[in-house]
Short mmCIF file of C-alpha atoms in Angstrom, two decimals:
data_model
loop_
_atom_site.label_atom_id
_atom_site.label_comp_id
_atom_site.label_asym_id
_atom_site.label_seq_id
_atom_site.Cartn_x
_atom_site.Cartn_y
_atom_site.Cartn_z
CA UNK G 1 1.32 0.70 -15.06
CA UNK G 2 -1.88 -0.83 -15.07
CA UNK G 3 -0.64 -3.76 -17.07
CA UNK G 4 2.18 -4.26 -14.59
CA UNK G 5 -0.33 -4.95 -11.65
CA UNK G 6 -2.13 -7.59 -13.68
CA UNK G 7 1.11 -9.27 -15.06
CA UNK G 8 2.83 -8.74 -11.58
CA UNK G 9 5.84 -7.35 -13.27
CA UNK G 10 7.37 -5.42 -10.41
CA UNK G 11 9.90 -3.47 -12.39
CA UNK G 12 7.32 -2.21 -14.45
CA UNK G 13 5.08 -1.08 -11.45
CA UNK G 14 8.19 0.66 -10.10
CA UNK G 15 8.83 2.58 -13.10
CA UNK G 16 5.12 3.30 -13.69
CA UNK G 17 4.80 4.68 -9.89
CA UNK G 18 8.12 6.84 -9.90
CA UNK G 19 6.94 8.34 -13.41
CA UNK G 20 3.53 9.16 -11.84
CA UNK G 21 5.03 10.70 -8.52
CA UNK G 22 7.48 12.98 -10.93
CA UNK G 23 4.45 13.99 -12.99
CA UNK G 24 2.22 14.96 -10.07
CA UNK G 25 5.08 16.65 -8.26
CA UNK G 26 5.71 18.64 -11.23
CA UNK G 27 2.22 19.51 -11.97
CA UNK G 28 1.75 20.54 -8.18
CA UNK G 29 5.01 22.86 -8.26
CA UNK G 30 4.05 24.20 -11.81
CA UNK G 31 0.29 25.13 -10.73
CA UNK G 32 0.52 25.90 -6.92
CA UNK G 33 4.18 26.66 -6.46
CA UNK G 34 3.23 29.92 -4.65
CA UNK G 35 1.00 28.10 -2.19
CA UNK G 36 1.63 25.84 0.71
CA UNK G 37 -1.56 24.22 1.63
CA UNK G 38 -1.94 22.01 -1.70
CA UNK G 39 1.36 20.71 -1.66
CA UNK G 40 1.09 20.01 2.17
CA UNK G 41 -2.17 18.51 1.68
CA UNK G 42 -0.72 16.00 -1.24
CA UNK G 43 1.97 14.96 1.16
CA UNK G 44 -0.07 14.23 4.11
CA UNK G 45 -2.46 12.30 1.70
CA UNK G 46 0.43 10.35 0.31
CA UNK G 47 1.63 9.43 4.01
CA UNK G 48 -2.12 8.40 4.71
CA UNK G 49 -1.94 5.99 1.63
CA UNK G 50 1.42 4.56 2.64
CA UNK G 51 0.46 3.86 6.13
CA UNK G 52 -2.79 2.15 5.14
CA UNK G 53 -0.97 -0.08 2.44
CA UNK G 54 1.62 -1.21 5.15
CA UNK G 55 -0.82 -1.94 7.48
CA UNK G 56 -2.95 -3.79 4.94
CA UNK G 57 0.10 -5.83 3.91
CA UNK G 58 0.74 -6.72 7.59
CA UNK G 59 -2.79 -7.71 8.27
CA UNK G 60 -3.18 -9.84 5.07
CA UNK G 61 -0.03 -11.72 5.87
CA UNK G 62 -1.51 -12.27 9.65
CA UNK G 63 -4.94 -13.52 8.06
CA UNK G 64 -3.02 -15.95 5.93
CA UNK G 65 -1.34 -17.80 8.12
CA UNK G 66 -1.79 -21.55 8.52
CA UNK G 67 -3.08 -22.97 11.80
CA UNK G 68 0.59 -24.50 12.39
CA UNK G 69 2.35 -20.88 12.07
CA UNK G 70 -0.43 -19.17 14.36
CA UNK G 71 0.75 -18.19 18.03
CA UNK G 72 0.13 -20.49 20.79
CA UNK G 73 -2.60 -18.11 22.37
CA UNK G 74 -4.89 -18.66 19.56
CA UNK G 75 -7.62 -21.40 19.93
CA UNK G 76 -7.38 -24.18 17.47
CA UNK G 77 -9.35 -23.70 14.34
CA UNK G 78 -12.17 -26.60 13.93
CA UNK G 79 -12.36 -28.26 10.49
CA UNK G 80 -15.73 -27.96 8.81
CA UNK G 81 -17.36 -31.02 8.31
#
């Protein structure tokens, strides 16, 4: 999975992420199957991580816009001299 990130191989990253999800889910069910707190905490943590990832991707998309693509309400950018 780590090599997939560096090499930008999306299918490898997808397979690694699904495998990691299956492994963690199995470990939680096996070790904490009778408790509700640990699976709930992991689920909430997962949702928070996904929300942060989506927000980061959207913010990175906004900051990488060229001045021509920027909304009209933004002041024009001055070029460095």
